[in-house]
Every structure is written in C-alpha cells, then in structure tokens.
Coordinates of C-alpha atoms and ligand atoms in Angstrom, one line a residue:
M1 CA 20.4 -50.0 14.9
K2 CA 22.3 -54.2 15.6
S3 CA 24.4 -51.4 17.9
M4 CA 21.6 -50.2 19.5
K5 CA 20.0 -53.5 20.5
N6 CA 23.1 -54.9 21.6
L7 CA 24.2 -51.9 23.9
Q8 CA 20.0 -53.0 24.8
T9 CA 20.4 -56.1 26.0
L10 CA 24.0 -55.6 27.9
T11 CA 22.3 -52.7 30.2
L12 CA 19.4 -55.0 30.1
L13 CA 21.4 -58.2 31.6
P14 CA 22.0 -56.8 35.4
T15 CA 17.9 -56.4 35.2
L16 CA 17.3 -60.2 33.8
A17 CA 19.9 -61.5 36.8
L18 CA 17.5 -59.2 39.3
A19 CA 14.3 -60.4 37.4
G20 CA 15.7 -63.9 37.7
L21 CA 16.6 -63.4 41.5
F22 CA 12.7 -61.8 42.0
I23 CA 11.5 -64.8 40.1
S24 CA 13.4 -67.5 42.1
I25 CA 11.4 -66.3 44.9
S26 CA 8.2 -65.3 43.7
G27 CA 7.7 -68.6 42.0
S28 CA 5.9 -67.0 39.0
L29 CA 7.3 -65.9 35.5
S30 CA 6.9 -62.5 34.1
P31 CA 6.8 -62.1 30.3
R32 CA 9.6 -60.2 28.5
P33 CA 7.9 -59.6 24.9
V34 CA 9.7 -58.7 21.9
L35 CA 8.0 -56.1 19.5
T36 CA 9.0 -56.6 15.9
G37 CA 7.5 -54.4 12.9
P38 CA 8.9 -51.9 10.2
D39 CA 10.4 -48.2 11.1
V40 CA 9.2 -46.8 8.0
A41 CA 5.7 -47.1 6.3
Y42 CA 4.2 -45.1 3.1
L43 CA 0.6 -43.8 4.8
G44 CA -2.4 -46.4 3.7
S45 CA -0.3 -49.2 3.4
R46 CA -0.9 -52.4 5.3
V47 CA 1.8 -53.0 8.5
A48 CA 2.3 -55.5 10.9
F49 CA 3.7 -55.5 14.2
R50 CA 4.3 -58.9 16.2
C51 CA 4.4 -59.2 19.6
I52 CA 6.4 -62.3 21.3
A53 CA 6.1 -63.2 24.8
P54 CA 8.4 -66.4 24.4
H55 CA 8.6 -67.5 28.5
S56 CA 4.7 -66.6 29.7
S57 CA 2.1 -68.8 30.7
L58 CA -0.8 -69.2 29.5
P59 CA -3.4 -67.1 28.8
V60 CA -1.0 -63.8 27.6
T61 CA -3.2 -60.7 27.1
Y62 CA -1.1 -58.6 24.4
E63 CA -1.3 -54.5 24.4
L64 CA 0.2 -52.3 21.4
I65 CA 0.5 -49.3 23.0
W66 CA 1.5 -45.9 20.8
N67 CA 3.7 -43.1 21.9
G68 CA 4.0 -44.1 25.3
S69 CA 0.3 -44.5 26.4
A70 CA -2.2 -44.7 23.8
L71 CA -3.6 -48.3 23.3
I72 CA -4.1 -48.9 20.2
A73 CA -4.9 -52.6 20.3
T74 CA -5.6 -55.6 22.3
V75 CA -4.9 -59.5 21.7
T76 CA -5.3 -62.8 23.9
D77 CA -3.7 -65.8 23.2
L78 CA -5.4 -68.8 24.3
Q79 CA -3.7 -71.4 21.8
G80 CA -0.1 -71.0 23.0
N81 CA 2.0 -69.7 20.1
K82 CA 2.7 -67.4 22.4
T83 CA 2.9 -64.4 19.3
A84 CA -0.1 -62.0 19.3
S85 CA 0.1 -60.4 15.6
F86 CA -1.4 -56.7 15.1
Y87 CA -2.0 -55.9 11.4
L88 CA -2.4 -52.0 11.1
K89 CA -3.7 -49.8 7.9
F90 CA -2.1 -46.0 9.0
T91 CA -4.3 -43.7 7.2
A92 CA -3.5 -40.8 9.3
T93 CA -0.1 -39.9 10.9
F94 CA 0.4 -43.0 13.7
E95 CA 3.8 -41.6 13.2
G96 CA 5.9 -42.0 16.8
S97 CA 6.9 -45.3 18.7
Y98 CA 5.4 -48.5 19.9
H99 CA 5.6 -50.9 22.0
C100 CA 3.8 -53.5 23.3
K101 CA 3.2 -55.1 27.2
A102 CA 2.0 -58.9 27.5
T103 CA 0.5 -59.4 30.9
T104 CA -0.1 -62.9 32.3
Q105 CA -1.0 -64.2 35.4
G106 CA -1.4 -60.8 37.1
S107 CA 2.7 -59.4 36.6
T108 CA 3.3 -57.3 32.9
G109 CA 6.5 -57.1 30.6
V110 CA 6.9 -54.3 28.7
S111 CA 8.6 -54.8 25.1
N112 CA 11.3 -52.8 23.2
S113 CA 10.2 -49.9 21.4
I114 CA 10.2 -49.3 17.8
K115 CA 10.0 -45.6 15.8
L116 CA 8.2 -45.7 13.1
T117 CA 8.1 -43.0 10.2
L118 CA 5.3 -42.6 8.0
V119 CA 6.1 -41.4 4.7
T120 CA 3.3 -40.0 2.5
P121 CA 3.8 -40.9 -1.5
A122 CA 3.9 -37.8 -3.6
S123 CA 0.8 -36.2 -5.6
N124 CA -0.3 -33.8 -7.7
T125 CA 3.1 -32.7 -8.9
R126 CA 4.0 -29.9 -11.3
V127 CA 6.7 -27.7 -12.6
T128 CA 6.4 -23.9 -11.2
S129 CA 8.5 -20.8 -12.5
E130 CA 10.2 -17.9 -11.4
P131 CA 9.5 -16.2 -13.5
F132 CA 6.0 -17.2 -14.7
P133 CA 5.8 -18.2 -17.9
P134 CA 9.2 -19.6 -17.8
V135 CA 9.9 -16.6 -20.4
A136 CA 13.4 -15.3 -19.9
Y137 CA 16.0 -13.2 -21.5
E138 CA 19.4 -14.9 -22.3
G139 CA 21.8 -14.3 -19.2
S140 CA 18.8 -13.9 -17.2
R141 CA 17.9 -16.3 -14.2
I142 CA 15.0 -18.9 -14.1
E143 CA 14.3 -20.8 -11.4
L144 CA 12.0 -23.8 -11.8
S145 CA 10.5 -25.6 -8.5
C146 CA 9.3 -29.7 -8.3
S147 CA 6.1 -28.6 -6.5
V148 CA 3.5 -31.5 -4.8
A149 CA 0.4 -31.1 -3.2
K150 CA 1.5 -34.3 -0.6
G151 CA 4.1 -36.2 0.3
S152 CA 7.2 -36.4 2.8
H153 CA 10.6 -38.1 2.1
L154 CA 10.8 -36.9 -1.1
S155 CA 13.8 -37.2 -3.8
Y156 CA 13.5 -35.4 -7.0
T157 CA 14.7 -35.9 -10.5
W158 CA 14.6 -33.2 -13.4
F159 CA 14.3 -34.1 -17.6
F160 CA 14.8 -31.5 -20.3
N161 CA 13.2 -32.8 -23.5
R162 CA 13.0 -35.6 -21.6
T163 CA 16.2 -36.5 -20.8
E164 CA 17.3 -36.8 -17.5
V165 CA 19.3 -33.8 -15.8
T166 CA 22.3 -34.2 -13.6
S167 CA 24.3 -31.3 -12.3
S168 CA 27.3 -33.3 -14.8
T169 CA 25.6 -33.3 -17.9
S170 CA 24.6 -29.7 -17.5
P171 CA 27.3 -27.6 -15.5
L172 CA 25.3 -24.1 -16.2
I173 CA 22.5 -25.8 -14.3
L174 CA 22.3 -26.1 -10.4
L175 CA 20.0 -28.7 -8.9
T176 CA 19.2 -28.4 -5.1
G177 CA 16.5 -30.0 -2.9
N178 CA 13.6 -30.0 -5.3
Q179 CA 14.9 -27.0 -7.4
L180 CA 16.1 -26.5 -10.7
V181 CA 18.5 -23.1 -11.3
M182 CA 19.7 -21.4 -14.0
G183 CA 21.6 -18.9 -13.6
K184 CA 22.1 -17.4 -16.3
V185 CA 20.1 -18.9 -19.3
A186 CA 21.2 -19.2 -23.0
P187 CA 19.5 -20.3 -26.5
E188 CA 20.9 -23.8 -25.9
H189 CA 18.2 -23.7 -22.5
D190 CA 15.5 -24.0 -24.8
G191 CA 13.0 -26.3 -24.2
Y192 CA 10.6 -29.1 -22.7
Y193 CA 11.0 -29.1 -18.4
S194 CA 9.4 -31.8 -16.3
C195 CA 10.0 -33.4 -12.6
M196 CA 9.4 -36.3 -10.9
A197 CA 9.2 -36.3 -7.0
W198 CA 9.3 -40.3 -5.3
S199 CA 10.6 -41.2 -2.4
R200 CA 11.3 -45.3 -1.5
V201 CA 10.8 -47.4 1.4
Q202 CA 12.2 -51.0 1.5
D203 CA 11.6 -51.8 -2.1
A204 CA 8.7 -50.1 -2.8
T205 CA 9.3 -46.4 -4.9
R206 CA 6.5 -44.2 -5.5
F207 CA 6.3 -41.8 -7.9
S208 CA 4.2 -38.7 -9.2
S209 CA 5.6 -37.0 -12.4
S210 CA 4.7 -33.6 -13.8
S211 CA 3.9 -32.7 -17.3
E212 CA 5.8 -30.9 -19.2
V213 CA 7.0 -26.9 -18.9
Q214 CA 8.0 -25.2 -21.9
V215 CA 11.1 -22.8 -21.1
T216 CA 11.7 -19.6 -23.8
V217 CA 14.9 -18.4 -23.9
K218 CA 14.9 -15.0 -25.5
V219 CA 17.5 -13.9 -27.8
Y220 CA 18.1 -10.1 -27.4
V221 CA 17.8 -8.4 -31.6
S222 CA 20.7 -7.3 -33.0
K223 CA 21.4 -3.9 -34.4
P224 CA 18.9 -3.6 -37.7
R225 CA 20.6 -3.2 -41.3
I226 CA 19.0 -1.8 -44.4
S227 CA 19.2 -2.0 -47.7
F228 CA 17.6 -0.9 -51.0
S229 CA 16.7 -2.3 -54.1
I230 CA 14.9 -1.0 -57.0
S231 CA 13.1 -2.9 -60.1
K232 CA 11.7 -1.8 -62.9
E233 CA 8.0 -2.0 -63.9
G234 CA 6.8 -0.8 -67.4
T235 CA 8.1 3.1 -67.3
S236 CA 8.4 3.9 -63.5
H237 CA 10.4 2.7 -60.4
H238 CA 9.7 0.5 -57.0
G239 CA 12.2 0.7 -54.5
N240 CA 12.5 -1.7 -52.3
V241 CA 13.7 -1.3 -48.6
T242 CA 14.8 -4.4 -47.0
C243 CA 15.5 -4.3 -42.6
W244 CA 16.6 -6.8 -40.7
S245 CA 18.3 -8.4 -38.0
T246 CA 20.8 -11.4 -38.3
R247 CA 20.0 -12.3 -33.8
G248 CA 17.1 -12.2 -32.3
S249 CA 13.9 -13.9 -30.9
P250 CA 10.7 -12.8 -32.7
P251 CA 8.0 -11.0 -33.1
V252 CA 9.3 -7.9 -33.6
N253 CA 8.2 -4.8 -34.3
I254 CA 9.8 -3.4 -37.5
S255 CA 9.2 0.2 -38.7
L256 CA 11.0 2.5 -41.4
S257 CA 11.3 6.2 -41.2
L258 CA 11.8 8.5 -44.2
D259 CA 13.6 12.0 -42.7
D260 CA 12.9 10.7 -38.8
T261 CA 8.9 10.5 -40.0
E262 CA 8.1 6.8 -39.6
V263 CA 6.4 6.0 -42.4
A264 CA 5.5 2.0 -42.4
S265 CA 5.6 -0.4 -39.7
V266 CA 5.1 -4.2 -39.5
T267 CA 5.2 -7.0 -36.8
A268 CA 7.7 -9.5 -38.0
A269 CA 5.6 -12.6 -35.8
Q270 CA 8.0 -15.7 -37.5
S271 CA 11.3 -13.9 -39.1
L272 CA 13.8 -11.1 -38.1
A273 CA 12.8 -9.1 -41.4
A274 CA 10.3 -6.8 -43.0
W275 CA 10.2 -5.2 -46.9
F276 CA 9.0 -2.0 -47.6
A277 CA 8.3 -0.6 -51.0
V278 CA 9.4 3.3 -51.5
H279 CA 8.4 5.5 -54.0
M280 CA 11.4 6.2 -56.3
V281 CA 12.1 8.8 -59.4
P282 CA 15.4 8.6 -61.0
G283 CA 18.2 11.2 -60.4
L284 CA 15.4 12.6 -57.4
N285 CA 16.9 12.3 -53.5
M286 CA 13.7 10.8 -52.1
G287 CA 14.9 11.4 -48.1
V288 CA 17.0 9.2 -45.7
A289 CA 15.7 6.2 -44.1
R290 CA 16.4 4.3 -41.3
C291 CA 14.8 1.2 -40.4
R292 CA 13.5 0.4 -36.3
V293 CA 13.8 -2.9 -34.6
T294 CA 11.6 -2.4 -31.4
T295 CA 10.7 -5.2 -28.7
E296 CA 9.2 -5.1 -25.2
V297 CA 12.7 -4.5 -24.1
Q298 CA 15.0 -3.1 -26.9
E299 CA 14.9 -0.5 -29.1
L300 CA 17.3 -0.2 -32.0
M301 CA 18.1 2.2 -34.9
S302 CA 20.1 1.3 -38.2
E303 CA 22.7 2.9 -39.9
P304 CA 20.6 5.6 -42.1
V305 CA 20.6 5.3 -46.2
T306 CA 19.9 7.5 -49.0
L307 CA 16.8 6.6 -51.0
E308 CA 18.3 8.0 -54.2
M309 CA 18.2 6.3 -57.3
V310 CA 21.0 7.8 -60.1
P311 CA 20.7 6.2 -63.6
V312 CA 24.5 4.6 -64.1
G313 CA 26.4 7.9 -66.8
G314 CA 29.2 9.2 -67.1
D315 CA 32.6 7.5 -68.1
V316 CA 33.8 4.1 -67.5
K317 CA 37.1 3.1 -66.9
V318 CA 39.6 0.3 -66.7
E319 CA 42.4 0.9 -64.2
V320 CA 45.6 -2.0 -64.0
E321 CA 47.1 -2.7 -61.2
Y322 CA 49.9 -5.1 -61.4
L323 CA 51.4 -6.7 -58.0
Y324 CA 55.0 -7.9 -57.6
S325 CA 56.4 -10.2 -55.1
A326 CA 59.4 -9.1 -53.1
D327 CA 61.7 -10.5 -55.6
S328 CA 60.4 -8.6 -58.7
K329 CA 58.5 -11.4 -60.1
L330 CA 54.9 -10.8 -61.6
T331 CA 52.3 -12.6 -59.0
A332 CA 48.9 -11.0 -60.2
A333 CA 47.3 -8.5 -62.1
K334 CA 44.0 -6.3 -60.5
L335 CA 41.9 -4.6 -62.5
S336 CA 38.8 -2.4 -61.2
C337 CA 36.4 -0.9 -63.5
Q338 CA 35.4 3.2 -62.5
V339 CA 31.9 4.3 -63.1
S340 CA 31.7 7.6 -62.7
R341 CA 27.9 7.5 -62.1
G342 CA 24.7 5.4 -61.0
T343 CA 23.9 3.9 -57.5
F344 CA 23.1 0.5 -59.0
P345 CA 25.2 -0.6 -61.6
Y346 CA 25.6 -4.1 -63.0
L347 CA 29.2 -4.1 -64.4
S348 CA 30.4 -6.8 -66.7
W349 CA 33.8 -7.7 -68.2
L350 CA 34.3 -8.1 -71.7
L351 CA 37.9 -9.7 -73.1
N352 CA 38.8 -9.4 -77.0
N353 CA 35.2 -7.9 -77.3
S354 CA 33.7 -11.6 -76.1
S355 CA 32.2 -11.7 -72.1
L356 CA 33.5 -13.1 -69.4
P357 CA 30.4 -15.3 -67.7
T358 CA 29.7 -14.1 -64.4
E359 CA 29.9 -16.4 -60.8
T360 CA 25.8 -16.3 -61.6
D361 CA 26.3 -18.4 -64.9
V362 CA 26.2 -21.8 -63.2
D363 CA 25.7 -23.6 -66.5
S364 CA 28.8 -21.7 -68.2
H365 CA 32.3 -23.3 -68.3
I366 CA 34.5 -22.2 -66.1
H367 CA 36.5 -19.5 -69.0
P368 CA 40.0 -19.8 -68.8
V369 CA 40.6 -16.3 -67.5
L370 CA 38.2 -17.0 -64.1
Y371 CA 40.3 -20.2 -63.6
H372 CA 42.3 -18.3 -62.1
G373 CA 40.9 -14.8 -61.8
V374 CA 38.1 -14.0 -59.2
L375 CA 36.0 -11.0 -59.4
T376 CA 35.1 -9.5 -56.2
D377 CA 33.4 -6.5 -54.6
G378 CA 30.3 -6.9 -57.0
R379 CA 32.5 -7.2 -60.3
R380 CA 33.9 -4.2 -59.9
T381 CA 37.1 -6.2 -59.6
L382 CA 39.0 -8.5 -61.7
V383 CA 42.1 -10.0 -60.0
L384 CA 44.4 -12.5 -62.0
A385 CA 46.3 -14.3 -60.1
K386 CA 48.2 -15.3 -63.4
L387 CA 49.1 -13.9 -66.7
G388 CA 49.6 -15.8 -69.7
P389 CA 48.3 -16.3 -73.4
E390 CA 44.8 -17.2 -72.4
E391 CA 44.6 -13.8 -69.7
S392 CA 46.8 -11.6 -71.9
G393 CA 44.3 -9.3 -74.4
Y394 CA 42.4 -6.4 -74.6
Y395 CA 40.2 -5.8 -71.6
R396 CA 37.2 -3.9 -71.2
C397 CA 34.4 -3.0 -68.1
R398 CA 31.1 -1.9 -69.1
A399 CA 28.2 -1.1 -66.6
R400 CA 24.2 -0.6 -67.1
D401 CA 21.5 -0.4 -64.1
S402 CA 20.9 -3.4 -62.5
Y403 CA 17.2 -2.8 -62.3
D404 CA 16.8 -2.5 -66.5
D405 CA 18.0 -5.5 -68.2
S406 CA 16.8 -4.0 -70.9
G407 CA 18.8 -0.6 -70.7
P408 CA 21.8 0.6 -72.1
W409 CA 25.4 -0.1 -71.3
V410 CA 28.3 2.3 -70.8
E411 CA 32.1 0.5 -71.9
S412 CA 35.0 1.2 -71.3
A413 CA 37.8 2.0 -73.6
A414 CA 39.5 -1.2 -74.2
V415 CA 43.2 -2.0 -72.0
L416 CA 45.8 -3.9 -72.8
V417 CA 46.7 -6.4 -70.3
R418 CA 50.1 -8.9 -71.3
V419 CA 53.5 -10.1 -69.8
K420 CA 56.6 -11.3 -70.5
D421 CA 58.3 -12.5 -67.7
R422 CA 62.0 -11.2 -68.6
I423 CA 60.7 -7.7 -68.8
L424 CA 59.8 -7.7 -65.3
N425 CA 64.4 -8.0 -64.2
S426 CA 64.3 -4.4 -65.8
L427 CA 61.3 -3.0 -63.1
P428 CA 61.7 -1.3 -60.3
P429 CA 61.8 -3.7 -57.3
A430 CA 58.2 -2.7 -56.2
T431 CA 55.1 -4.7 -54.5
S432 CA 52.9 -3.0 -56.4
S433 CA 52.7 -0.1 -59.0
T434 CA 49.5 1.4 -60.8
E435 CA 51.4 2.2 -63.9
T436 CA 49.4 1.1 -67.3
P437 CA 51.3 -2.5 -68.4
P438 CA 54.5 -2.1 -70.5
K439 CA 54.0 -1.6 -73.9
V440 CA 57.8 -2.3 -74.9
F441 CA 59.4 -6.0 -74.8
L442 CA 62.6 -6.6 -75.0
N443 CA 63.5 -9.8 -77.1
T444 CA 67.3 -10.3 -78.9
I445 CA 66.5 -8.0 -81.9
D446 CA 65.1 -5.2 -79.2
V447 CA 68.8 -5.5 -77.8
L448 CA 70.8 -5.3 -80.8
T449 CA 68.6 -1.8 -81.8
I450 CA 69.4 -0.3 -78.8
A451 CA 72.9 -0.8 -78.6
F452 CA 72.9 0.6 -82.3
C453 CA 71.0 3.8 -81.3
C454 CA 73.4 4.3 -78.5
F455 CA 76.4 3.8 -80.7
L456 CA 74.7 6.3 -83.0
L457 CA 74.0 8.4 -80.6
L458 CA 77.6 8.5 -79.0
M459 CA 79.1 8.7 -82.3
L460 CA 77.5 12.3 -82.6
A461 CA 77.9 13.6 -79.5
V462 CA 81.5 13.0 -79.7
G463 CA 81.0 14.6 -83.8
V464 CA 79.2 17.5 -82.3
G465 CA 82.0 18.2 -79.2
C466 CA 84.7 18.5 -82.1
V467 CA 82.4 21.1 -84.1
Y468 CA 82.0 22.9 -80.8
K469 CA 85.5 22.8 -80.4
M470 CA 86.6 24.1 -83.1
F471 CA 84.2 27.3 -82.7
D472 CA 85.7 27.7 -79.3
H473 CA 88.6 28.9 -81.1
K474 CA 87.7 30.8 -83.4
Q475 CA 86.0 32.7 -80.8
A476 CA 88.6 32.6 -77.8
H477 CA 87.8 36.2 -76.7
A478 CA 83.9 35.6 -76.2
H479 CA 82.2 34.8 -72.9
V480 CA 79.8 31.9 -72.9
A481 CA 76.9 32.3 -70.0
T482 CA 76.3 28.9 -69.6
T483 CA 77.3 28.9 -66.0
D484 CA 73.5 28.3 -64.4
S485 CA 72.7 25.7 -67.9
D486 CA 73.2 22.1 -67.4
A487 CA 71.4 21.9 -71.0
L488 CA 72.5 19.0 -72.7
P489 CA 75.7 19.8 -74.7
L490 CA 74.0 19.9 -78.2
S491 CA 72.1 22.3 -77.9
A492 CA 73.2 24.4 -75.4
P493 CA 76.2 26.2 -77.7
T494 CA 74.2 26.8 -80.9
S495 CA 71.5 28.6 -78.6
Q496 CA 73.6 30.6 -76.8
S497 CA 76.8 31.1 -79.1
G498 CA 74.8 34.2 -81.1
G499 CA 74.4 36.2 -77.8
E500 CA 77.6 37.7 -78.1
Ligands
NAG1 C1 0.4 -68.1 16.0 O1 -0.9 -68.5 15.8 C2 -1.9 -68.1 14.9 C3 -3.0 -68.8 14.4 O2 -3.0 -70.2 14.4 C4 -0.9 -67.8 13.2 O3 -1.6 -67.4 12.5 C5 0.7 -67.7 14.0 O4 1.5 -67.8 12.3 C6 0.9 -68.4 15.1 N1 2.5 -67.7 15.1 C7 3.7 -68.5 15.3 C8 4.8 -67.4 15.4 O5 3.5 -69.2 15.0
NAG2 C1 4.2 -38.9 18.9 O1 5.1 -39.1 18.9 C2 6.0 -38.4 18.2 C3 7.6 -38.4 18.1 O2 8.1 -38.9 19.1 C4 5.7 -37.5 18.2 O3 6.1 -36.4 16.8 C5 3.9 -37.1 17.6 O4 3.7 -35.8 17.3 C6 3.5 -37.7 19.2 N1 1.7 -37.8 18.5 C7 0.8 -37.5 19.4 C8 -0.5 -37.7 18.8 O5 1.3 -37.2 20.7
NAG3 C1 14.6 -29.5 -27.0 O1 13.5 -29.1 -27.5 C2 13.0 -28.2 -28.3 C3 11.7 -28.5 -28.8 O2 11.6 -29.2 -29.7 C4 14.1 -27.8 -29.2 O3 13.9 -26.9 -29.9 C5 15.4 -27.6 -28.5 O4 16.3 -27.2 -29.5 C6 15.8 -28.9 -27.9 N1 16.8 -28.9 -27.0 C7 18.2 -29.8 -26.9 C8 19.5 -28.9 -26.5 O5 18.0 -31.0 -27.5
NAG4 C1 11.7 -7.2 -51.8 O1 12.3 -7.5 -51.8 C2 11.9 -9.0 -51.4 C3 13.2 -9.7 -51.2 O2 13.9 -10.0 -52.4 C4 10.7 -9.3 -51.8 O3 10.5 -11.0 -50.9 C5 9.5 -8.6 -51.4 O4 8.1 -8.9 -52.0 C6 9.7 -7.4 -52.3 N1 8.7 -6.2 -51.8 C7 7.9 -5.4 -52.2 C8 7.2 -4.3 -51.8 O5 8.5 -5.3 -53.6
NAG5 C1 3.9 -3.7 -31.9 O1 3.5 -3.2 -32.6 C2 1.7 -3.6 -31.9 C3 0.9 -2.3 -32.5 O2 1.5 -1.0 -32.5 C4 2.0 -3.0 -30.2 O3 0.6 -3.4 -30.0 C5 3.0 -4.6 -30.0 O4 2.8 -4.1 -28.5 C6 4.4 -4.1 -30.2 N1 5.2 -5.2 -30.1 C7 5.7 -4.8 -29.4 C8 6.9 -6.6 -29.1 O5 6.4 -3.5 -29.3
NAG6 C1 36.6 -5.7 -80.8 O1 36.1 -4.7 -81.4 C2 35.9 -3.9 -82.6 C3 34.3 -3.6 -83.3 O2 34.6 -4.2 -83.5 C4 37.0 -4.0 -83.3 O3 37.8 -2.9 -83.4 C5 38.6 -4.1 -82.1 O4 39.5 -5.1 -83.0 C6 38.0 -5.8 -81.8 N1 39.4 -6.1 -81.1 C7 39.9 -7.6 -80.8 C8 40.8 -7.3 -79.7 O5 39.2 -8.5 -81.3
NAG7 C1 43.5 -11.2 -77.3 O1 43.5 -10.8 -78.7 C2 45.2 -10.1 -78.7 C3 45.3 -9.3 -79.7 O2 44.9 -9.3 -81.3 C4 45.8 -11.6 -78.5 O3 46.9 -10.9 -78.9 C5 45.5 -12.2 -77.8 O4 46.5 -13.5 -77.9 C6 43.9 -12.0 -77.4 N1 44.0 -13.1 -76.3 C7 42.9 -14.1 -76.0 C8 42.9 -14.9 -74.5 O5 42.1 -14.7 -76.7

C-alpha cells in the first residue's frame, strides 16, 4: 500500500510541475485534496473519511464521491482548517472506491481513491451434516459444515467436546473451508461438535458460535455367542440360553431359534445380551438352538448348540500324565478327570480324602497343593507344578450336576501320585509319558536285593546248563527240534526232550 502511494507520488511529480507552471501563469491555486479513511470496515459500523485540501483558499467545498460518480455528501469549510470529515454508517453494501473533490474559486482538485471493503459479521451459525442426522457406522464418512445465515470474510474454528480441533491434534479429521471432514469415522470420533464463524477488522473480532451437535459413530455387531445353563427348582429344571455379542452399538434385536424356527425375540436397547428361558427335560434332546442378532444393516447367527441335559453318571476316573524336561527331570504332573456322562458336571478334587478348595473359595487359605498347582479347564485338569511330600498322596476327583447342589457325587478311584527324584534317571528320556506313577523305588536295600536276585538267577542258569549238558550226553543221537525257538534255556529242553 505504502509503495503504491509512493509510486503515485512519483507519477504525479511531472503533473505537479506542470500544474505549478499553470498556477504561475493563471495566478490562481488549484486545491489538491487528500482523502484518508479505512479500507475495510464492518457492515453497520460508523466510519469517518477525511478530505484535506491544505493549499486552498476559502471557502472550499468538499464532495465525497462513490464509485466514480455517485455523490455521497457535501461539506463547505468556512472556518478555514481545510479539513472536511464525512461520518458514514454503512447499513447497506456501499462497497467500492471513494474519493473526494475540493472546489475553490472555480477550480476543482480530485483526491486519491480508497477502495473500501465491507465485512458482514457472521450471524445464526449452525452445524449441518452429511449424513443428517450425523449418525454413521465406523469406517464411513461424515461431513460437518459450519453454515451462517449472513457473513463474509469468515474464518472457522471447530470444537470437539469443547476442545478446539486442529489438523495436528486429529490426523483423521480434515479441516477445509467451513467443513470438517471425517473420511473414516472411528468410535473415538463419537461426541459433541460445534463451530465458530469469525472475522476480524483491525482489532475488532466478531464471532458467532453454533450450538453443539452430537455425532454418533455406530460399531458393527460381532458374531453372537450362545451358551446355556440349567437351574433346578424343586423337581423341575429350567434352561437359560444366553445370547451375546462382545462388540457393537445397541439397539439390536436378538432372537432365539430352535430347530430353525424363531421362538423368541427381544430388543436389546442398552446391552448386547439377551436371556431366554427354555424348557428342559433331563436326558431329552430339546433341539438345536441358535441366536440371531439383527440391526438395520446386519444379520448374524451364532454357532448352533444342542439343548440337551444329561445328568452326571457312569464312570469317573483320574488320568495322570508326568511331564519331564529335556534332561529327564520330572517337572510336573497333570491330572485329568474323565467323566463318562453329564452335560453340566461340577468337578472337585480330593487329596487323601480331603477336598481341595476351588478358586471360588476366596476365604480359604491357599492349599499347599494349589500353591504349586493350577486348576484349569473348568477344574477338569489339575496341574501340579511341583511334586514334593505335600503334593504326594491319593488323588481322586468327583462330579455332580452343577445345577443340583444337593445332588449325589460320582467319585473316581484314588490314584497314587508321588515321586522320588532318583528313579527318574532310569526312566526313558521322554518329555512326556502317560504311564501310572512308578511304584517301585530304588533305595540301598533295594539295590542289594536286586543284586542278590540276579546272582541267584545266574547260579540257577549255570546249574540248569550243567544238567542239560549231562542229559545231552546221554541221548547224543536224539534230534532236538529247537530251530524255531528262542525260548528260555530253562524251559526249552524240558518241554521238548520227551518228543523223541
Ligand atoms: C477542523 O475544525 C473542525 C471544527 O472546528 C474540527 O472538528 C476538526 O477537528 C478540525 N480539523 C483539524 C484537522 O484541525
Ligand atoms: C462499486 O464498485 C465496486 C468495485 O469497484 C463494485 O463491486 C460495486 O458493484 C459497485 N457498486 C455499484 C452500485 O455500482
Ligand atoms: C466426547 O464426549 C462424549 C460424550 O460426553 C464421550 O462419550 C466421548 O468419549 C468424548 N470423547 C473424547 C475423545 O473425549
Ligand atoms: C439367565 O441367566 C442370567 C445370568 O445368569 C440372568 O441374569 C437371567 O435372569 C436368567 N434368566 C432366566 C430366564 O432365568
Ligand atoms: C427390532 O424389532 C422391532 C419389532 O419387531 C422392529 O420394529 C425394529 O425395527 C427392529 N430393530 C432392528 C434394529 O432390527
Ligand atoms: C480314604 O477314606 C477311605 C474310606 O473312608 C479309607 O479306606 C482310605 O484309607 C482313606 N485314604 C486315605 C489316604 O486316608
Ligand atoms: C497322603 O497319604 C499318604 C499315605 O497315607 C501319605 O504318604 C502322604 O504323605 C499323604 N499326603 C498328604 C499331603 O497328606
């Protein structure tokens, strides 16, 4: 702007020189007014233009001209401070260029022109959205626009949950013009959005804020799961089928079908789970149940579950598996409880006739066995990570129907679980074996006994060998058919000698 003015002054210089020449000739002075005033103003605000003609003789008439020809106002200066002030209130769009004219004694001077821009303050700001209302599934696009009823030269600021949004704070949000664009919405975009449209003229800022709009990001529903449980009241049994999804936005409709026929349906408004009561008869197959979850965009089915309730019965037995490390050291024992019949078994373990506490017995002390042991798979498996004297003993497991607290237990036979480290060196270097625990342990006496037995056996063999030799000598002609036999030398001669 300043350089522009300088340029103007430069180009004006020859003209001024010429004018000076003209003045000296004519003897009269032509006024050269200067117009000052703002180049930008708010619509509706008051602004002042001043026209100054310093080298003019009184009286001077000043005119403010808009867009080259339209006369806005006229002021006549009679006092002589050579300044005319024009106070204007822009109620309409009087944008354009302004200049003034100063007339004195028949000569007229024209001022510089000022290009005035009028700024309309924002009003009635609101947020509009695509889609409307701003509800969309994760991964889809939501565009918010900051719309004003009136306003020009506007800037926009967006707020999410009352915090200003910038492109750097939310990389998934794009701010362009008056829009906030979420190309792929995620659940964390859920919340309240508002915008502010604002403009600034000199030091004055005018703004208009919208009210908040709620953006809802819906989550797709995951495949439903199904489970069922039994409760016993008096002599009758009630089945309770649970259908649930782990992910998704409610509301959803959840229905239960039995053998492909829908039998019940509920609308889950807050949660993603529903329960259905089903009639159960012990030992009877009541059909195949499935859960179905529907939303306006999805329909998902659970895996099938056979509604069958078989009371615990048959045999219960404990299988022991010893686990060895690569260097043949016993590291753990794994006991599993096998129940031959029953759909809802409740299992418990006994050591030397006293029951081991379950993980649900919170107030009991940690049993020494469970200090090193872990119950898994619904108490079906007991893993003993250490086998010392405290863990050794007779293990049994027992089962009853989980829905019948007072029902009878079916117990397994006791299995002896114990170990002494020394035996392990003589075991094959398997990392795992399923044999029953070794019941023979070698201590010093055992070793002596075995050595003695071996000696005895050897003596016997030598003795028998001698007898055989003698026999052989006696019947040197006899043919002994022992070609296909590697039978024990003790028994082979006696059983075949009578044949010839
Ligand atoms: C000129 O005189 C008017 C009225 O007396 C006054 O309001 C104005 O401020 C004066 N202007 C200058 C530049 O002195
Ligand atoms: C005045 O001039 C400006 C630009 O110089 C133009 O935009 C505007 O339309 C004009 N107004 C009228 C009423 O001619
Ligand atoms: C925004 O506010 C909503 C509603 O209070 C809340 O559910 C959401 O978690 C908030 N989001 C963030 C990122 O703070
Ligand atoms: C089914 O079980 C759930 C959870 O255990 C319980 O909230 C619900 O009331 C039960 N429904 C019926 C019909 O028994
Ligand atoms: C749920 O079921 C009701 C009644 O059958 C129906 O009006 C509604 O549209 C369904 N809602 C969904 C999300 O499918
Ligand atoms: C467990 O109890 C049975 C019968 O009451 C008894 O015969 C057996 O010796 C007991 N076992 C142990 C290890 O105490
Ligand atoms: C269980 O009983 C056996 C035989 O009576 C005994 O050797 C073992 O130490 C007992 N175990 C525990 C943990 O009491």
